[in-house]
Amino acid sequence: MKLAAVLLLCGQVLSYNYTTKYFEVPVDHFSFTNNATFKLKYLINNSFWVDDGPIFFYTGNEGTIENFAENMGFMFDIAPQFNALLVFAEHRYYGESLPFGDESYADPARLGYLTSNQALADYVDLINYLQTTRSRSSYSNKVPVVAFGGSYGGMLASWLRMKFPASVVGAIASSAPIWQFQGLTPCENFNRIVTDVYKTALDDDCSVPLSRSWKVIRNITSNDAGKAWLSAQWKLCTPLKTQSDVDTLVNWFSEIVVNMAMVNYPYPTSFLAPLPAYPVRSFCYKMTESQTVDDETLLTTIGAALEIYTNYTQTTKCNVINETAAALGEDAWDFQACTEMIMPMCSTDDDMFENSPWDFDTYSENCYKKWGVKQTHPELPILEYGGKEISSASNIVFSNGLLDPWSSGGVLSNVSSSVSAVIIPEGAHHLDLRGENKDDPESVIEARQFHIRNIKKWITDYYYSRDRKFFKNTSLYEKVTFARRVNT
Amino acid sequence: MKLAAVLLLCGQVLSYNYTTKYFEVPVDHFSFTNNATFKLKYLINNSFWVDDGPIFFYTGNEGTIENFAENMGFMFDIAPQFNALLVFAEHRYYGESLPFGDESYADPARLGYLTSNQALADYVDLINYLQTTRSRSSYSNKVPVVAFGGSYGGMLASWLRMKFPASVVGAIASSAPIWQFQGLTPCENFNRIVTDVYKTALDDDCSVPLSRSWKVIRNITSNDAGKAWLSAQWKLCTPLKTQSDVDTLVNWFSEIVVNMAMVNYPYPTSFLAPLPAYPVRSFCYKMTESQTVDDETLLTTIGAALEIYTNYTQTTKCNVINETAAALGEDAWDFQACTEMIMPMCSTDDDMFENSPWDFDTYSENCYKKWGVKQTHPELPILEYGGKEISSASNIVFSNGLLDPWSSGGVLSNVSSSVSAVIIPEGAHHLDLRGENKDDPESVIEARQFHIRNIKKWITDYYYSRDRKFFKNTSLYEKVTFARRVNT
């Protein structure tokens, strides 16, 4: 089945082509108690692939894989110069890759195989399959694979290289908060970065009215008339009735504020939602001079400004407040965030959000209520992936945009000679993995050049070491082969 | 509970002291479907431990942990100079560390958690527990841990460093056949090495009569009278009755021949069995001039020679032919060898054993009959641990004795600047991990010195990098601390 995802970017129509395939993987890679298998979806594009070229492998994260593939133009942009095969693998329990079909989220006994370890093992198996079946090369040996990933996908890309260096020669890990775990990063950093983004979007400090808004919401919704009024003003599909509805609304509102910072790209995009260029700026622009308005006007202004995110396409009739990013698999991620991916977050007086302390016990208790699974060891991912002690890793680029709140948990300085950090001051969440755009800031152009240089080094080193074994005495042949392979 | 293992080595009485402890680990580390836990046994000795000293951690393998601890004198020998805490962790499903008690081997649903991955995860958890609870240091940071292991334990030690470099600063992997997997090593190498050991033990080539013996056994046992005769000659507890009994006998005999090569140490030991110095030499000495004897005399001679292995203590009344090394957990290892640890072996005309080709399908079929578990992917450990592509690993010493058949699957040359190979020409199976002995060949003394230099470098690097963060401006203090720590 051939699919073409057509994206509207800055008036240009880009088309990313791929074929959808399925690969059978074990439900449980780590025991012999369970022989069940399921089909993992992956997208593949071989239009740039020549002869013995490398595989560029996107380690899918928490959503349908198409949504990521369509926002990873960088891989398509550079595939031709590397003669690369493009593969985007879907993460188990998301999209169509459901180990137990519709029953996948039914109970902990079925959800329990949703872990980063199992996902990495899926990718190792798929990579091995691609390397052994897709080789058009005359050599008996495998082609190199480079992992790419953004966000949680970037964490997976870097972990894939750390844990399975024989499977991937290197990893581009963009906006990967591998240090957003217990004890590695102060829990307040994330929300401080969001605050800074709103503070600096325009001359008029937009964080001030936002900061004020939480109490105003709480006050106004403290009676039924206020709840009804705000429900109408903010066009909620289901009017607020209870205190718990108000909590949900506050959550929804803060998540949108966070999401706009994450996808604060310099041109219109459709990743978490269809959005204009620099959505935070647009949002803050609509809030201009709302610093001194009365309470009702403040909320009316915010309600209108939120349409930047909720209704940029002018097709939304009303707002459903228990989802903010329909393309992401929010339930499955919630389970992951309750088990392995426990990332402490909090708000203090130093940011613009409602105060909320980090309280592991309450968090864990809520998780147990929701999923029937209790996590008593928040240090699990640190033991598994090494926390800050990753200096023995190699061939990883960690890139982070400073507009991106997730940079709070990112690797922001070089770790070793081959584990590097790239900072993109004007970048939002994995901007560098998006396709080239005329509105790209200089810093992201440089970051992508850095990626290309690293990828070139990793695969050239790999080919050299691989082929030296086979062609020890044919140095001319070697040189010709190299020249053809990396044709830039 | 204080235990003292007293070993008789060359007339010297050595005593290795340790306390037995238990640590609770999850039955399944890799999913959230199973909350069961069990107690993992470990032995601990803190008599050499001073202040902020390192932990020397033995990654237990296929047997009760006491048997390994008692044969790892090297760790006891060097602990004082490093001020080290000694820990020997038992491998799950062996000794007392049974996830489901007596029912642990009952069915695949219970045996299924017997994998190297689960064992490594046990060790990571235990190391973390020891580091966080056993620190007598005034620093808030963790003490370094060095992994030690022999044979399968050496594989685990090296994999622990490869997969969890934040848990161990380095690994001494002795006689670790990490390349004894499908496609990495010719299956006939193992038996060729055994043959060489018997060929060169004495001037009189002892592999010739052994080579002849298999057909003689088959001929003589082809009728009932012959079966009865051989059963009496070889003092079998249960006389041979069927063709299958003869197969078991041939297996038992060849395993003893292999085991004697493995533990062909230069002084009396009690690892797989109580044995004299150089058991292969003693065995071959008893076979002198048996090259031209008649069939019956050949088997009578071999029967007497086998007592070197089966009855060195003169206390064995008769031989049970379905076990050769009582201290090892043969059933559990058989399950591992049927699932993850499939190590292709074969015999050809170039070795002294009965011909036997490597046939994965038959092997797999037999495993299914025995354990109800089918392994269709013999490449599993290669995907998991990287096969020969381990050049991105660091801080591992692979040592191999050339008298040891398992060197067939060992790493025999340097892999990178910090992954080194040490060859011990006169060494049998992990001789270097045994305690110092006056009969040690020069090559093992040098190997141990090499280990010490590497361990010193790993832990010094670790302390330096760790403490630099805390004592940036107290260089005098740092120097004093270092000097005290590594007092050699």
XYZ file of N, CA and C in Angstrom, chain A residues 28-33 35 108-115 117-118 121 124-125 128 141-142 161-167 335 339-340 372-375 379-380 382-387 389-390 392-394 462 469, chain B residues 28-33 35 108-115 117-118 121 124-125 128 141-142 161-167 335 339-340 372-375 379-380 382-387 389-390 392-394 462 469:
312
model
N 6.638 -10.580 24.288
C 7.608 -10.492 25.381
C 8.975 -10.978 24.884
N 9.925 -10.041 24.781
C 11.268 -10.407 24.321
C 12.107 -11.044 25.417
N 11.678 -10.937 26.675
C 12.608 -11.205 27.763
C 12.310 -12.440 28.596
N 11.393 -13.250 28.143
C 11.208 -14.510 28.844
C 10.794 -15.546 27.819
N 10.781 -16.777 28.262
C 10.320 -17.844 27.392
C 8.989 -18.383 27.912
N 8.265 -17.505 28.636
C 6.994 -17.960 29.180
C 5.846 -17.653 28.230
N 4.808 -17.157 24.101
C 5.216 -17.267 22.698
C 4.422 -16.371 21.762
N -3.567 -4.621 33.346
C -2.108 -4.605 33.471
C -1.446 -5.834 32.848
N -2.120 -6.983 32.882
C -1.516 -8.192 32.321
C -1.264 -8.044 30.828
N -2.067 -7.196 30.164
C -1.833 -6.977 28.736
C -0.994 -5.731 28.476
N -1.201 -4.701 29.287
C -0.430 -3.455 29.117
C 1.026 -3.598 29.563
N 1.271 -4.636 30.379
C 2.570 -4.768 31.041
C 3.769 -4.853 30.114
N 3.540 -5.192 28.849
C 4.658 -5.303 27.916
C 4.973 -3.973 27.238
N 4.325 -2.922 27.705
C 4.601 -1.581 27.188
C 5.748 -0.974 27.999
N 6.973 -1.255 27.557
C 8.159 -0.705 28.222
C 9.161 -0.293 27.151
N 12.261 -1.014 27.094
C 13.083 -2.187 26.786
C 12.490 -3.061 25.706
N 11.209 -3.322 25.833
C 10.540 -4.158 24.825
C 10.552 -3.432 23.478
N 13.924 -3.726 21.920
C 14.128 -5.081 21.399
C 13.367 -5.273 20.078
N 15.607 -3.658 17.490
C 16.797 -4.476 17.201
C 16.422 -5.610 16.241
N 15.300 -6.253 16.490
C 14.858 -7.341 15.618
C 14.534 -6.832 14.217
N 17.704 -5.973 12.351
C 18.379 -7.192 11.903
C 17.677 -7.769 10.665
N 28.254 -8.685 4.120
C 28.106 -8.021 5.407
C 26.995 -6.989 5.446
N 26.675 -6.572 6.650
C 25.522 -5.711 6.847
C 25.787 -4.246 6.527
N 21.572 3.101 20.797
C 23.022 3.133 20.568
C 23.793 2.701 21.821
N 23.324 3.141 23.005
C 24.032 2.770 24.238
C 23.949 1.276 24.496
N 22.769 0.703 24.287
C 22.537 -0.688 24.672
C 22.846 -1.676 23.556
N 22.671 -1.251 22.316
C 22.846 -2.167 21.193
C 23.750 -1.541 20.136
N 24.993 -1.239 20.506
C 25.876 -0.556 19.552
C 26.192 -1.400 18.316
N 25.925 -2.713 18.389
C 26.141 -3.523 17.192
C 24.993 -3.344 16.195
N 23.870 -2.798 16.648
C 22.721 -2.614 15.759
C 22.721 -1.263 15.058
N 0.249 5.416 30.821
C 0.711 4.184 31.472
C 2.234 4.176 31.581
N 4.782 4.086 35.002
C 5.570 2.885 35.293
C 7.062 3.182 35.158
N 7.554 3.260 33.921
C 8.988 3.502 33.710
C 9.316 4.984 33.640
N -3.793 0.135 37.997
C -3.617 -1.103 38.768
C -2.170 -1.556 38.849
N -1.255 -0.638 38.585
C 0.161 -0.978 38.596
C 0.859 -0.008 39.529
N 1.681 -0.557 40.421
C 2.336 0.318 41.387
C 3.838 0.357 41.112
N 4.347 1.550 40.940
C 5.786 1.704 40.734
C 6.384 2.235 42.025
N 13.713 5.112 40.494
C 15.068 5.126 39.944
C 15.251 4.093 38.831
N 14.178 3.358 38.513
C 14.258 2.291 37.505
C 14.960 2.722 36.208
N 16.960 5.059 35.668
C 18.353 5.452 35.911
C 19.240 4.222 35.998
N 18.756 3.194 36.700
C 19.525 1.945 36.762
C 19.611 1.317 35.382
N 18.524 1.398 34.651
C 18.470 0.766 33.332
C 19.385 1.481 32.335
N 19.336 2.807 32.333
C 20.033 3.537 31.268
C 21.200 4.386 31.765
N 21.508 4.300 33.053
C 22.757 4.889 33.534
C 22.678 6.306 34.063
N 21.520 6.961 33.957
C 21.422 8.323 34.477
C 22.463 9.227 33.838
N 25.646 8.969 34.186
C 26.924 8.285 33.926
C 26.901 7.589 32.570
N 27.011 8.404 31.532
C 26.950 7.850 30.176
C 28.236 8.127 29.407
N 30.752 6.407 28.905
C 31.317 5.326 28.109
C 30.525 5.078 26.825
N 29.481 5.855 26.599
C 28.731 5.730 25.337
C 29.535 6.350 24.201
N 29.098 6.107 22.978
C 29.796 6.697 21.829
C 28.811 6.971 20.701
N 32.335 2.872 9.811
C 31.769 1.522 9.786
C 32.148 0.798 8.492
N 38.157 -5.820 6.318
C 38.252 -7.260 6.532
C 38.108 -8.032 5.210
N 10.270 -10.965 37.342
C 10.356 -10.443 35.970
C 10.713 -8.956 36.011
N 11.916 -8.642 35.562
C 12.350 -7.245 35.558
C 11.772 -6.449 34.393
N 11.215 -7.135 33.395
C 10.986 -6.462 32.132
C 9.537 -6.241 31.755
N 8.647 -6.482 32.685
C 7.264 -6.134 32.386
C 6.600 -5.727 33.676
N 5.424 -5.189 33.562
C 4.653 -4.826 34.726
C 3.450 -5.759 34.870
N 3.601 -6.970 34.306
C 2.492 -7.917 34.382
C 2.625 -8.805 35.601
N 4.136 -9.028 39.608
C 4.729 -8.324 40.750
C 5.474 -9.244 41.701
N 7.524 -24.444 31.660
C 8.116 -23.273 30.995
C 7.607 -21.955 31.574
N 6.362 -21.944 32.059
C 5.818 -20.694 32.593
C 6.605 -20.239 33.822
N 7.205 -21.189 34.530
C 8.013 -20.791 35.680
C 9.497 -20.693 35.339
N 9.955 -21.584 34.460
C 11.374 -21.555 34.069
C 11.702 -20.372 33.152
N 10.664 -19.799 32.552
C 10.869 -18.809 31.491
C 11.634 -17.568 31.904
N 11.717 -17.311 33.202
C 12.449 -16.120 33.652
C 13.926 -16.403 33.887
N 14.351 -17.589 33.467
C 15.765 -17.948 33.548
C 16.461 -17.490 32.267
N 16.895 -16.236 32.262
C 17.610 -15.692 31.101
C 18.770 -14.842 31.616
N 19.503 -11.897 30.677
C 18.996 -10.541 30.894
C 18.436 -10.332 32.289
N 17.624 -11.299 32.710
C 17.024 -11.192 34.044
C 18.134 -11.266 35.091
N 19.894 -7.994 35.325
C 19.051 -7.009 36.013
C 19.057 -7.254 37.525
N 22.307 -5.680 38.678
C 22.237 -4.208 38.683
C 21.494 -3.720 39.925
N 20.396 -4.379 40.251
C 19.628 -3.990 41.444
C 20.438 -4.209 42.717
N 23.182 -1.642 43.050
C 22.620 -0.356 43.475
C 22.311 -0.362 44.971
N 28.526 10.265 47.224
C 28.505 9.528 45.964
C 28.869 8.050 46.111
N 28.617 7.320 45.053
C 28.753 5.867 45.101
C 30.206 5.390 44.981
N 29.195 -4.962 32.027
C 29.921 -3.727 31.695
C 29.419 -3.137 30.368
N 29.151 -4.002 29.388
C 28.690 -3.491 28.082
C 27.319 -2.840 28.192
N 26.426 -3.482 28.958
C 25.031 -3.032 28.987
C 24.755 -2.025 30.092
N 25.500 -2.120 31.196
C 25.229 -1.251 32.352
C 26.517 -0.599 32.836
N 27.159 0.194 31.966
C 28.450 0.772 32.350
C 28.347 1.730 33.531
N 27.124 2.178 33.860
C 26.991 3.034 35.040
C 27.018 2.207 36.322
N 26.820 0.897 36.214
C 26.814 0.047 37.401
C 28.192 -0.500 37.738
N 18.358 -25.958 30.366
C 17.292 -25.072 29.877
C 17.898 -23.824 29.212
N 17.644 -22.408 25.188
C 16.870 -21.205 24.894
C 17.800 -20.084 24.399
N 18.518 -19.457 25.323
C 19.403 -18.359 24.925
C 20.798 -18.843 24.531
N 9.636 -28.085 26.512
C 8.410 -27.473 26.007
C 8.601 -26.056 25.509
N 9.846 -25.727 25.192
C 10.156 -24.376 24.732
C 10.906 -24.490 23.418
N 10.463 -23.727 22.432
C 11.104 -23.826 21.124
C 11.878 -22.553 20.818
N 13.149 -22.705 20.534
C 13.965 -21.558 20.155
C 14.185 -21.618 18.649
N 20.238 -16.757 16.719
C 21.025 -15.518 16.697
C 20.652 -14.584 17.856
N 19.714 -15.017 18.704
C 19.243 -14.177 19.803
C 20.371 -13.542 20.629
N 23.349 -13.002 19.880
C 24.181 -12.107 19.056
C 23.502 -10.754 18.917
N 22.185 -10.770 18.691
C 21.453 -9.497 18.618
C 21.488 -8.800 19.972
N 21.366 -9.587 21.016
C 21.304 -9.017 22.357
C 22.642 -8.409 22.766
N 23.729 -9.133 22.508
C 25.018 -8.709 23.056
C 26.030 -8.287 21.993
N 25.619 -8.261 20.733
C 26.474 -7.650 19.709
C 27.407 -8.562 18.953
N 27.478 -9.830 19.330
C 28.365 -10.739 18.601
C 29.793 -10.213 18.584
N 30.795 -7.520 17.166
C 30.862 -6.054 17.069
C 30.786 -5.420 18.457
N 31.891 -5.532 19.178
C 31.916 -5.009 20.547
C 32.974 -3.921 20.700
N 32.812 -0.835 20.596
C 32.450 0.374 21.339
C 32.393 0.122 22.844
N 32.667 -1.102 23.272
C 32.718 -1.381 24.716
C 34.000 -0.794 25.304
N 34.074 -0.774 26.624
C 35.271 -0.252 27.285
C 35.498 -0.964 28.607
N 37.632 6.411 38.027
C 36.290 6.645 38.562
C 36.336 7.608 39.743
N 34.218 16.475 40.964
C 32.987 17.265 41.044
C 32.785 17.814 42.454
